[in-house]
Amino acid sequence: MDAAGVDSGAFRLELSADERAWLLDLARWAVLHRLAQAAAGTMPDGDEEAASPDAAEVPAPPPGVLHRSLGAFVTFKKGGHLRGCIGSMVGDGPLYLTVARMARAAAFEDPRFPPVTAAEAPELGLDISVLGPLSRCPDPSQVRVGRHGLLVRQGYRSGVLLPQVPVEWGWDRETFLAQTCRKAGLPPEAWRDAWKDGRTELYWFEAEVFGDL
């Protein structure tokens, strides 16, 4: 922390209220546009489940931070319960395009849920998490609930939990670490081996989270 008691290492993305509202509207547009295409029979050739929106058809924001390459997750909830969540850990093009694509994927491609229908779309709550850099966690005792998100990886298995998840569930740090391992299909204590066996990798990241929290 600096002399004023501010943690200078925290990830802070300077998104204005208008920019946050713009991204939330864009995420909703991506879902409604896909539903309208399906209703009109104008889905593009290819994956009928949920073709990604073409960059040319996505509304573009004014120049600025929304054009930066940043990772993002989009989460939909219905009645307070998870209805879909998909994201990209790292930036692969402008943030606004990533949000549009992840919104469509969360609504129609999350394998845990059936595709969102036109009837339920108005009932969905929406959160967007814009991710800061991903890096190796130097010490699990430094993980702070509510600040850090986690990714654990072992071979082909990996699991991610966003910073808001342990807060929503009332988990402490060790439960958060264990649940991230479970998300990866690993034993809940696998995080303890990240500095022993050379196979288990633990990463952390921070995020700016906004929407229907």
PDB file of C-alpha atoms in Angstrom:
ATOM      1  CA  MET A   1       0.000   0.000   0.000  1.00  0.00           C
ATOM      2  CA  ASP A   2       1.066   3.578  -0.518  1.00  0.00           C
ATOM      3  CA  ALA A   3       1.335   6.249   2.180  1.00  0.00           C
ATOM      4  CA  ALA A   4      -2.353   7.022   1.874  1.00  0.00           C
ATOM      5  CA  GLY A   5      -3.281   3.404   2.566  1.00  0.00           C
ATOM      6  CA  VAL A   6      -4.284   2.718  -1.036  1.00  0.00           C
ATOM      7  CA  ASP A   7      -3.260  -0.605  -2.562  1.00  0.00           C
ATOM      8  CA  SER A   8      -1.419   0.602  -5.656  1.00  0.00           C
ATOM      9  CA  GLY A   9      -1.215  -2.927  -7.050  1.00  0.00           C
ATOM     10  CA  ALA A  10      -4.982  -3.289  -7.439  1.00  0.00           C
ATOM     11  CA  PHE A  11      -6.461  -3.509 -10.919  1.00  0.00           C
ATOM     12  CA  ARG A  12      -8.587  -0.463 -11.620  1.00  0.00           C
ATOM     13  CA  LEU A  13     -10.156   0.101 -15.005  1.00  0.00           C
ATOM     14  CA  GLU A  14     -11.423   3.617 -15.538  1.00  0.00           C
ATOM     15  CA  LEU A  15     -14.826   2.875 -17.007  1.00  0.00           C
ATOM     16  CA  SER A  16     -17.348   5.682 -16.803  1.00  0.00           C
ATOM     17  CA  ALA A  17     -20.973   5.060 -15.861  1.00  0.00           C
ATOM     18  CA  ASP A  18     -21.900   5.617 -19.509  1.00  0.00           C
ATOM     19  CA  GLU A  19     -19.303   3.077 -20.710  1.00  0.00           C
ATOM     20  CA  ARG A  20     -20.525   0.463 -18.239  1.00  0.00           C
ATOM     21  CA  ALA A  21     -24.121   1.063 -19.301  1.00  0.00           C
ATOM     22  CA  TRP A  22     -23.044   0.822 -22.943  1.00  0.00           C
ATOM     23  CA  LEU A  23     -21.424  -2.603 -22.391  1.00  0.00           C
ATOM     24  CA  LEU A  24     -24.470  -3.887 -20.483  1.00  0.00           C
ATOM     25  CA  ASP A  25     -26.752  -2.736 -23.302  1.00  0.00           C
ATOM     26  CA  LEU A  26     -24.432  -4.369 -25.827  1.00  0.00           C
ATOM     27  CA  ALA A  27     -24.527  -7.695 -23.998  1.00  0.00           C
ATOM     28  CA  ARG A  28     -28.325  -7.634 -23.992  1.00  0.00           C
ATOM     29  CA  TRP A  29     -28.337  -6.640 -27.670  1.00  0.00           C
ATOM     30  CA  ALA A  30     -26.128  -9.618 -28.550  1.00  0.00           C
ATOM     31  CA  VAL A  31     -28.659 -12.025 -27.028  1.00  0.00           C
ATOM     32  CA  LEU A  32     -31.754 -10.346 -28.456  1.00  0.00           C
ATOM     33  CA  HIS A  33     -30.157 -10.055 -31.894  1.00  0.00           C
ATOM     34  CA  ARG A  34     -29.424 -13.795 -31.916  1.00  0.00           C
ATOM     35  CA  LEU A  35     -32.998 -14.577 -30.876  1.00  0.00           C
ATOM     36  CA  ALA A  36     -34.355 -12.270 -33.595  1.00  0.00           C
ATOM     37  CA  GLN A  37     -32.178 -13.983 -36.197  1.00  0.00           C
ATOM     38  CA  ALA A  38     -33.467 -17.385 -35.111  1.00  0.00           C
ATOM     39  CA  ALA A  39     -37.086 -16.208 -35.222  1.00  0.00           C
ATOM     40  CA  ALA A  40     -36.618 -14.760 -38.697  1.00  0.00           C
ATOM     41  CA  GLY A  41     -34.698 -17.763 -39.987  1.00  0.00           C
ATOM     42  CA  THR A  42     -31.694 -15.613 -40.847  1.00  0.00           C
ATOM     43  CA  MET A  43     -29.030 -17.339 -38.756  1.00  0.00           C
ATOM     44  CA  PRO A  44     -25.717 -17.472 -40.669  1.00  0.00           C
ATOM     45  CA  ASP A  45     -24.537 -20.780 -42.042  1.00  0.00           C
ATOM     46  CA  GLY A  46     -22.495 -22.847 -39.614  1.00  0.00           C
ATOM     47  CA  ASP A  47     -23.141 -23.455 -35.932  1.00  0.00           C
ATOM     48  CA  GLU A  48     -26.864 -23.108 -35.442  1.00  0.00           C
ATOM     49  CA  GLU A  49     -26.430 -23.279 -31.677  1.00  0.00           C
ATOM     50  CA  ALA A  50     -24.940 -19.808 -31.354  1.00  0.00           C
ATOM     51  CA  ALA A  51     -22.927 -18.273 -34.150  1.00  0.00           C
ATOM     52  CA  SER A  52     -20.686 -15.486 -32.888  1.00  0.00           C
ATOM     53  CA  PRO A  53     -21.843 -12.005 -33.900  1.00  0.00           C
ATOM     54  CA  ASP A  54     -19.913 -10.664 -36.834  1.00  0.00           C
ATOM     55  CA  ALA A  55     -17.744  -7.668 -36.016  1.00  0.00           C
ATOM     56  CA  ALA A  56     -19.399  -5.697 -38.818  1.00  0.00           C
ATOM     57  CA  GLU A  57     -22.852  -6.006 -37.240  1.00  0.00           C
ATOM     58  CA  VAL A  58     -21.887  -5.199 -33.646  1.00  0.00           C
ATOM     59  CA  PRO A  59     -22.502  -1.546 -32.714  1.00  0.00           C
ATOM     60  CA  ALA A  60     -19.144   0.159 -32.126  1.00  0.00           C
ATOM     61  CA  PRO A  61     -18.576   2.551 -29.194  1.00  0.00           C
ATOM     62  CA  PRO A  62     -16.740   5.873 -29.399  1.00  0.00           C
ATOM     63  CA  PRO A  63     -12.922   5.681 -29.286  1.00  0.00           C
ATOM     64  CA  GLY A  64     -11.498   4.949 -25.865  1.00  0.00           C
ATOM     65  CA  VAL A  65     -11.146   2.219 -23.268  1.00  0.00           C
ATOM     66  CA  LEU A  66     -13.824  -0.051 -24.783  1.00  0.00           C
ATOM     67  CA  HIS A  67     -11.468  -0.629 -27.712  1.00  0.00           C
ATOM     68  CA  ARG A  68      -8.686  -1.974 -25.456  1.00  0.00           C
ATOM     69  CA  SER A  69      -7.880  -5.677 -25.648  1.00  0.00           C
ATOM     70  CA  LEU A  70      -9.034  -7.100 -22.302  1.00  0.00           C
ATOM     71  CA  GLY A  71     -10.477 -10.386 -21.120  1.00  0.00           C
ATOM     72  CA  ALA A  72     -14.079 -10.462 -19.946  1.00  0.00           C
ATOM     73  CA  PHE A  73     -16.752 -12.783 -18.562  1.00  0.00           C
ATOM     74  CA  VAL A  74     -20.502 -12.345 -18.966  1.00  0.00           C
ATOM     75  CA  THR A  75     -22.823 -13.890 -16.391  1.00  0.00           C
ATOM     76  CA  PHE A  76     -26.590 -14.292 -16.673  1.00  0.00           C
ATOM     77  CA  LYS A  77     -28.831 -15.097 -13.729  1.00  0.00           C
ATOM     78  CA  LYS A  78     -32.512 -15.906 -13.504  1.00  0.00           C
ATOM     79  CA  GLY A  79     -34.336 -15.536 -10.216  1.00  0.00           C
ATOM     80  CA  GLY A  80     -30.992 -15.136  -8.473  1.00  0.00           C
ATOM     81  CA  HIS A  81     -29.660 -18.418  -9.860  1.00  0.00           C
ATOM     82  CA  LEU A  82     -26.923 -18.864 -12.433  1.00  0.00           C
ATOM     83  CA  ARG A  83     -28.275 -19.161 -15.972  1.00  0.00           C
ATOM     84  CA  GLY A  84     -25.030 -19.022 -17.956  1.00  0.00           C
ATOM     85  CA  CYS A  85     -21.471 -17.762 -17.671  1.00  0.00           C
ATOM     86  CA  ILE A  86     -18.783 -17.767 -20.354  1.00  0.00           C
ATOM     87  CA  GLY A  87     -15.659 -15.666 -20.713  1.00  0.00           C
ATOM     88  CA  SER A  88     -12.204 -15.185 -22.111  1.00  0.00           C
ATOM     89  CA  MET A  89      -9.300 -14.907 -19.681  1.00  0.00           C
ATOM     90  CA  VAL A  90      -7.220 -12.717 -21.971  1.00  0.00           C
ATOM     91  CA  GLY A  91      -8.022 -10.061 -24.535  1.00  0.00           C
ATOM     92  CA  ASP A  92      -8.458 -11.203 -28.110  1.00  0.00           C
ATOM     93  CA  GLY A  93      -9.549  -8.014 -29.800  1.00  0.00           C
ATOM     94  CA  PRO A  94     -11.480  -4.960 -28.566  1.00  0.00           C
ATOM     95  CA  LEU A  95     -13.252  -5.285 -25.231  1.00  0.00           C
ATOM     96  CA  TYR A  96     -16.650  -4.433 -26.690  1.00  0.00           C
ATOM     97  CA  LEU A  97     -16.419  -7.279 -29.228  1.00  0.00           C
ATOM     98  CA  THR A  98     -15.318  -9.700 -26.512  1.00  0.00           C
ATOM     99  CA  VAL A  99     -18.324  -8.715 -24.390  1.00  0.00           C
ATOM    100  CA  ALA A 100     -20.720  -9.201 -27.316  1.00  0.00           C
ATOM    101  CA  ARG A 101     -19.304 -12.633 -28.098  1.00  0.00           C
ATOM    102  CA  MET A 102     -19.168 -13.789 -24.483  1.00  0.00           C
ATOM    103  CA  ALA A 103     -22.750 -12.612 -23.909  1.00  0.00           C
ATOM    104  CA  ARG A 104     -23.973 -14.684 -26.810  1.00  0.00           C
ATOM    105  CA  ALA A 105     -21.900 -17.666 -25.703  1.00  0.00           C
ATOM    106  CA  ALA A 106     -23.137 -17.404 -22.091  1.00  0.00           C
ATOM    107  CA  ALA A 107     -26.753 -17.320 -23.250  1.00  0.00           C
ATOM    108  CA  PHE A 108     -26.569 -20.097 -25.829  1.00  0.00           C
ATOM    109  CA  GLU A 109     -23.398 -22.150 -25.445  1.00  0.00           C
ATOM    110  CA  ASP A 110     -22.914 -22.826 -21.731  1.00  0.00           C
ATOM    111  CA  PRO A 111     -23.111 -26.644 -21.657  1.00  0.00           C
ATOM    112  CA  ARG A 112     -24.619 -26.611 -18.171  1.00  0.00           C
ATOM    113  CA  PHE A 113     -27.851 -25.005 -19.391  1.00  0.00           C
ATOM    114  CA  PRO A 114     -30.257 -25.117 -22.339  1.00  0.00           C
ATOM    115  CA  PRO A 115     -30.127 -22.121 -24.687  1.00  0.00           C
ATOM    116  CA  VAL A 116     -31.922 -18.995 -23.492  1.00  0.00           C
ATOM    117  CA  THR A 117     -35.374 -18.575 -25.005  1.00  0.00           C
ATOM    118  CA  ALA A 118     -37.086 -15.400 -26.157  1.00  0.00           C
ATOM    119  CA  ALA A 119     -39.680 -15.788 -23.380  1.00  0.00           C
ATOM    120  CA  GLU A 120     -37.138 -15.785 -20.567  1.00  0.00           C
ATOM    121  CA  ALA A 121     -34.678 -13.211 -21.975  1.00  0.00           C
ATOM    122  CA  PRO A 122     -36.431 -10.235 -20.277  1.00  0.00           C
ATOM    123  CA  GLU A 123     -36.127 -11.998 -16.901  1.00  0.00           C
ATOM    124  CA  LEU A 124     -32.349 -12.358 -16.970  1.00  0.00           C
ATOM    125  CA  GLY A 125     -30.024 -10.417 -14.709  1.00  0.00           C
ATOM    126  CA  LEU A 126     -26.616  -9.567 -16.125  1.00  0.00           C
ATOM    127  CA  ASP A 127     -23.111  -9.037 -14.755  1.00  0.00           C
ATOM    128  CA  ILE A 128     -19.949  -8.222 -16.703  1.00  0.00           C
ATOM    129  CA  SER A 129     -16.460  -8.846 -15.319  1.00  0.00           C
ATOM    130  CA  VAL A 130     -13.597  -7.105 -17.123  1.00  0.00           C
ATOM    131  CA  LEU A 131     -10.397  -8.916 -16.232  1.00  0.00           C
ATOM    132  CA  GLY A 132      -7.011  -7.565 -15.301  1.00  0.00           C
ATOM    133  CA  PRO A 133      -3.750  -9.432 -16.017  1.00  0.00           C
ATOM    134  CA  LEU A 134      -3.483 -13.139 -15.164  1.00  0.00           C
ATOM    135  CA  SER A 135      -0.364 -14.123 -13.204  1.00  0.00           C
ATOM    136  CA  ARG A 136       0.960 -16.931 -11.027  1.00  0.00           C
ATOM    137  CA  CYS A 137      -0.189 -16.628  -7.429  1.00  0.00           C
ATOM    138  CA  PRO A 138       2.988 -16.417  -5.313  1.00  0.00           C
ATOM    139  CA  ASP A 139       1.338 -17.562  -2.087  1.00  0.00           C
ATOM    140  CA  PRO A 140      -2.260 -18.757  -1.497  1.00  0.00           C
ATOM    141  CA  SER A 141      -2.271 -17.043   1.897  1.00  0.00           C
ATOM    142  CA  GLN A 142      -2.260 -13.746  -0.001  1.00  0.00           C
ATOM    143  CA  VAL A 143      -5.552 -14.488  -1.801  1.00  0.00           C
ATOM    144  CA  ARG A 144      -8.189 -11.991  -0.723  1.00  0.00           C
ATOM    145  CA  VAL A 145     -11.858 -12.915  -0.965  1.00  0.00           C
ATOM    146  CA  GLY A 146     -13.712 -10.286  -2.973  1.00  0.00           C
ATOM    147  CA  ARG A 147     -10.578  -8.983  -4.653  1.00  0.00           C
ATOM    148  CA  HIS A 148      -9.001 -11.939  -6.449  1.00  0.00           C
ATOM    149  CA  GLY A 149     -10.327 -14.403  -8.965  1.00  0.00           C
ATOM    150  CA  LEU A 150      -8.580 -17.761  -9.305  1.00  0.00           C
ATOM    151  CA  LEU A 151      -7.587 -20.191 -12.028  1.00  0.00           C
ATOM    152  CA  VAL A 152      -6.162 -23.613 -11.194  1.00  0.00           C
ATOM    153  CA  ARG A 153      -4.657 -25.854 -13.853  1.00  0.00           C
ATOM    154  CA  GLN A 154      -3.297 -29.364 -13.847  1.00  0.00           C
ATOM    155  CA  GLY A 155      -2.594 -30.941 -17.212  1.00  0.00           C
ATOM    156  CA  TYR A 156      -5.700 -30.630 -19.367  1.00  0.00           C
ATOM    157  CA  ARG A 157      -7.926 -29.807 -16.381  1.00  0.00           C
ATOM    158  CA  SER A 158      -8.583 -26.203 -15.427  1.00  0.00           C
ATOM    159  CA  GLY A 159     -11.145 -24.250 -13.457  1.00  0.00           C
ATOM    160  CA  VAL A 160     -11.894 -20.544 -12.997  1.00  0.00           C
ATOM    161  CA  LEU A 161     -13.909 -18.693 -10.369  1.00  0.00           C
ATOM    162  CA  LEU A 162     -14.501 -14.949 -10.584  1.00  0.00           C
ATOM    163  CA  PRO A 163     -13.839 -12.612  -7.615  1.00  0.00           C
ATOM    164  CA  GLN A 164     -17.527 -12.152  -6.833  1.00  0.00           C
ATOM    165  CA  VAL A 165     -18.253 -15.887  -6.493  1.00  0.00           C
ATOM    166  CA  PRO A 166     -16.853 -16.485  -2.976  1.00  0.00           C
ATOM    167  CA  VAL A 167     -18.586 -13.321  -1.764  1.00  0.00           C
ATOM    168  CA  GLU A 168     -21.935 -14.542  -3.095  1.00  0.00           C
ATOM    169  CA  TRP A 169     -21.482 -17.915  -1.387  1.00  0.00           C
ATOM    170  CA  GLY A 170     -19.948 -16.636   1.843  1.00  0.00           C
ATOM    171  CA  TRP A 171     -16.740 -18.647   1.421  1.00  0.00           C
ATOM    172  CA  ASP A 172     -13.509 -18.033   3.262  1.00  0.00           C
ATOM    173  CA  ARG A 173     -10.152 -18.147   1.455  1.00  0.00           C
ATOM    174  CA  GLU A 174      -9.510 -21.881   1.836  1.00  0.00           C
ATOM    175  CA  THR A 175     -13.021 -22.777   0.707  1.00  0.00           C
ATOM    176  CA  PHE A 176     -12.566 -20.515  -2.317  1.00  0.00           C
ATOM    177  CA  LEU A 177      -9.304 -22.292  -3.215  1.00  0.00           C
ATOM    178  CA  ALA A 178     -10.904 -25.710  -2.718  1.00  0.00           C
ATOM    179  CA  GLN A 179     -13.957 -24.839  -4.825  1.00  0.00           C
ATOM    180  CA  THR A 180     -11.741 -23.597  -7.660  1.00  0.00           C
ATOM    181  CA  CYS A 181     -10.034 -26.994  -7.631  1.00  0.00           C
ATOM    182  CA  ARG A 182     -13.412 -28.729  -7.684  1.00  0.00           C
ATOM    183  CA  LYS A 183     -14.391 -26.576 -10.669  1.00  0.00           C
ATOM    184  CA  ALA A 184     -11.357 -28.037 -12.458  1.00  0.00           C
ATOM    185  CA  GLY A 185     -12.357 -31.591 -11.550  1.00  0.00           C
ATOM    186  CA  LEU A 186      -9.442 -31.855  -9.121  1.00  0.00           C
ATOM    187  CA  PRO A 187      -9.334 -32.873  -5.449  1.00  0.00           C
ATOM    188  CA  PRO A 188     -10.226 -29.893  -3.243  1.00  0.00           C
ATOM    189  CA  GLU A 189      -6.760 -29.890  -1.675  1.00  0.00           C
ATOM    190  CA  ALA A 190      -4.917 -29.778  -5.018  1.00  0.00           C
ATOM    191  CA  TRP A 191      -4.061 -26.091  -4.543  1.00  0.00           C
ATOM    192  CA  ARG A 192      -1.751 -27.056  -1.665  1.00  0.00           C
ATOM    193  CA  ASP A 193       0.460 -28.939  -4.136  1.00  0.00           C
ATOM    194  CA  ALA A 194       1.006 -26.018  -6.498  1.00  0.00           C
ATOM    195  CA  TRP A 195       4.540 -25.487  -5.124  1.00  0.00           C
ATOM    196  CA  LYS A 196       5.376 -29.164  -4.563  1.00  0.00           C
ATOM    197  CA  ASP A 197       4.559 -31.424  -7.485  1.00  0.00           C
ATOM    198  CA  GLY A 198       5.275 -29.033 -10.359  1.00  0.00           C
ATOM    199  CA  ARG A 199       2.044 -30.107 -12.058  1.00  0.00           C
ATOM    200  CA  THR A 200      -0.541 -27.937 -10.329  1.00  0.00           C
ATOM    201  CA  GLU A 201      -0.562 -24.269 -11.324  1.00  0.00           C
ATOM    202  CA  LEU A 202      -2.430 -21.585  -9.403  1.00  0.00           C
ATOM    203  CA  TYR A 203      -3.087 -18.188 -10.993  1.00  0.00           C
ATOM    204  CA  TRP A 204      -4.871 -15.105  -9.731  1.00  0.00           C
ATOM    205  CA  PHE A 205      -6.394 -12.035 -11.315  1.00  0.00           C
ATOM    206  CA  GLU A 206      -8.573  -9.073 -10.472  1.00  0.00           C
ATOM    207  CA  ALA A 207     -11.644  -7.731 -12.234  1.00  0.00           C
ATOM    208  CA  GLU A 208     -13.951  -4.768 -12.526  1.00  0.00           C
ATOM    209  CA  VAL A 209     -17.434  -6.197 -11.981  1.00  0.00           C
ATOM    210  CA  PHE A 210     -20.667  -4.323 -12.725  1.00  0.00           C
ATOM    211  CA  GLY A 211     -24.268  -4.943 -13.633  1.00  0.00           C
ATOM    212  CA  ASP A 212     -27.201  -6.405 -11.704  1.00  0.00           C
ATOM    213  CA  LEU A 213     -25.117  -7.287  -8.621  1.00  0.00           C
TER     214      LEU A 213
END
